[in-house]
Amino acid sequence: MNTITRRAATLVAAGVLGLEGLAVAAPTLAGGGPFGGPGPASPAVTDRPGPWLMGGPGMGQGHGRGACAGRTVTAAQGSLTDAQRVTLASLAQEEKLAHDLYAAFAARYDAVVFDHVAAAESRHLDAMRTLLSRYRVTDPTAGRPAGTFTDPAVQARYDDLLARGAERRSAALAVARQAERDDIAALTAALNGLTAPDARQVYTHLLAASERHLIAFTRWPRR
């Protein structure tokens, strides 16, 4: 992609995605890129007033290299049923899957949208880990290298999506759109009957983020 086209495409993605973030350092997920190279590093973010988890790159002004606007989870803790605790752990794995998948595609393809959304997914995983800690649910993503998961079903899904996206960039974008649609469905279902204010806050913002990610992956130039 030439410089002008890439810059225009970057601005499209940034415009769709907006700003988001958490007032914590994004985690460094273990492992390198699955296509023979290291995955992109997750940037640190800072605590500044502004939108939180709104689905964008969360990397500040310009071409995604500045500080991230954000704030911590502000809603009060509630209570979760046993089923909702299981769902919380499952959603954490979904956020890790999205991060690892997009980081792998970012290392392979000349499409900055993957870098931006991978950075966003890293902060989403931070939010899920905050909830896991609050509700004393074992974190299924802790210490897991990139591309590895404790749930065999999630592992199989990741492997399938990664293989399909390895064919060409357009295939990777299609895979990313499918991953976002799956996240939207999972988060919508998780909100049904959920009363815990902090969990509702996080899930609602992550749902909005997934909807914006889907738009970004849909609008990104295909070739």
mmCIF file with all atom_site columns, N, CA and C in Angstrom, residues 5 55 63 82 104 109 217:
data_model
loop_
_atom_site.group_PDB
_atom_site.id
_atom_site.type_symbol
_atom_site.label_atom_id
_atom_site.label_alt_id
_atom_site.label_comp_id
_atom_site.label_asym_id
_atom_site.label_entity_id
_atom_site.label_seq_id
_atom_site.pdbx_PDB_ins_code
_atom_site.Cartn_x
_atom_site.Cartn_y
_atom_site.Cartn_z
_atom_site.occupancy
_atom_site.B_iso_or_equiv
_atom_site.pdbx_formal_charge
_atom_site.auth_seq_id
_atom_site.auth_comp_id
_atom_site.auth_asym_id
_atom_site.auth_atom_id
_atom_site.pdbx_PDB_model_num
ATOM 1  N N  . THR A 1 5   ? -2.208  6.197   0.279  1.00 0.00 ? 5   THR A N  1
ATOM 2  C CA . THR A 1 5   ? -3.343  5.303   0.489  1.00 0.00 ? 5   THR A CA 1
ATOM 3  C C  . THR A 1 5   ? -3.377  4.792   1.918  1.00 0.00 ? 5   THR A C  1
ATOM 4  N N  . GLY A 1 55  ? -14.283 1.558   21.700 1.00 0.00 ? 55  GLY A N  1
ATOM 5  C CA . GLY A 1 55  ? -14.138 0.719   20.525 1.00 0.00 ? 55  GLY A CA 1
ATOM 6  C C  . GLY A 1 55  ? -13.078 1.116   19.544 1.00 0.00 ? 55  GLY A C  1
ATOM 7  N N  . HIS A 1 63  ? -1.550  9.127   14.215 1.00 0.00 ? 63  HIS A N  1
ATOM 8  C CA . HIS A 1 63  ? -1.694  7.801   13.656 1.00 0.00 ? 63  HIS A CA 1
ATOM 9  C C  . HIS A 1 63  ? -1.513  6.730   14.715 1.00 0.00 ? 63  HIS A C  1
ATOM 10 N N  . ASP A 1 82  ? -23.641 -18.295 39.493 1.00 0.00 ? 82  ASP A N  1
ATOM 11 C CA . ASP A 1 82  ? -22.597 -19.231 39.060 1.00 0.00 ? 82  ASP A CA 1
ATOM 12 C C  . ASP A 1 82  ? -22.469 -19.233 37.542 1.00 0.00 ? 82  ASP A C  1
ATOM 13 N N  . ALA A 1 104 ? -1.625  -11.271 15.297 1.00 0.00 ? 104 ALA A N  1
ATOM 14 C CA . ALA A 1 104 ? -1.009  -12.145 14.295 1.00 0.00 ? 104 ALA A CA 1
ATOM 15 C C  . ALA A 1 104 ? -1.212  -11.587 12.894 1.00 0.00 ? 104 ALA A C  1
ATOM 16 N N  . TYR A 1 109 ? 0.167   -8.647  7.702  1.00 0.00 ? 109 TYR A N  1
ATOM 17 C CA . TYR A 1 109 ? -0.405  -7.832  6.629  1.00 0.00 ? 109 TYR A CA 1
ATOM 18 C C  . TYR A 1 109 ? -0.164  -6.337  6.841  1.00 0.00 ? 109 TYR A C  1
ATOM 19 N N  . PHE A 1 217 ? -13.472 -2.936  10.283 1.00 0.00 ? 217 PHE A N  1
ATOM 20 C CA . PHE A 1 217 ? -13.028 -4.045  9.438  1.00 0.00 ? 217 PHE A CA 1
ATOM 21 C C  . PHE A 1 217 ? -13.820 -4.107  8.130  1.00 0.00 ? 217 PHE A C  1
#
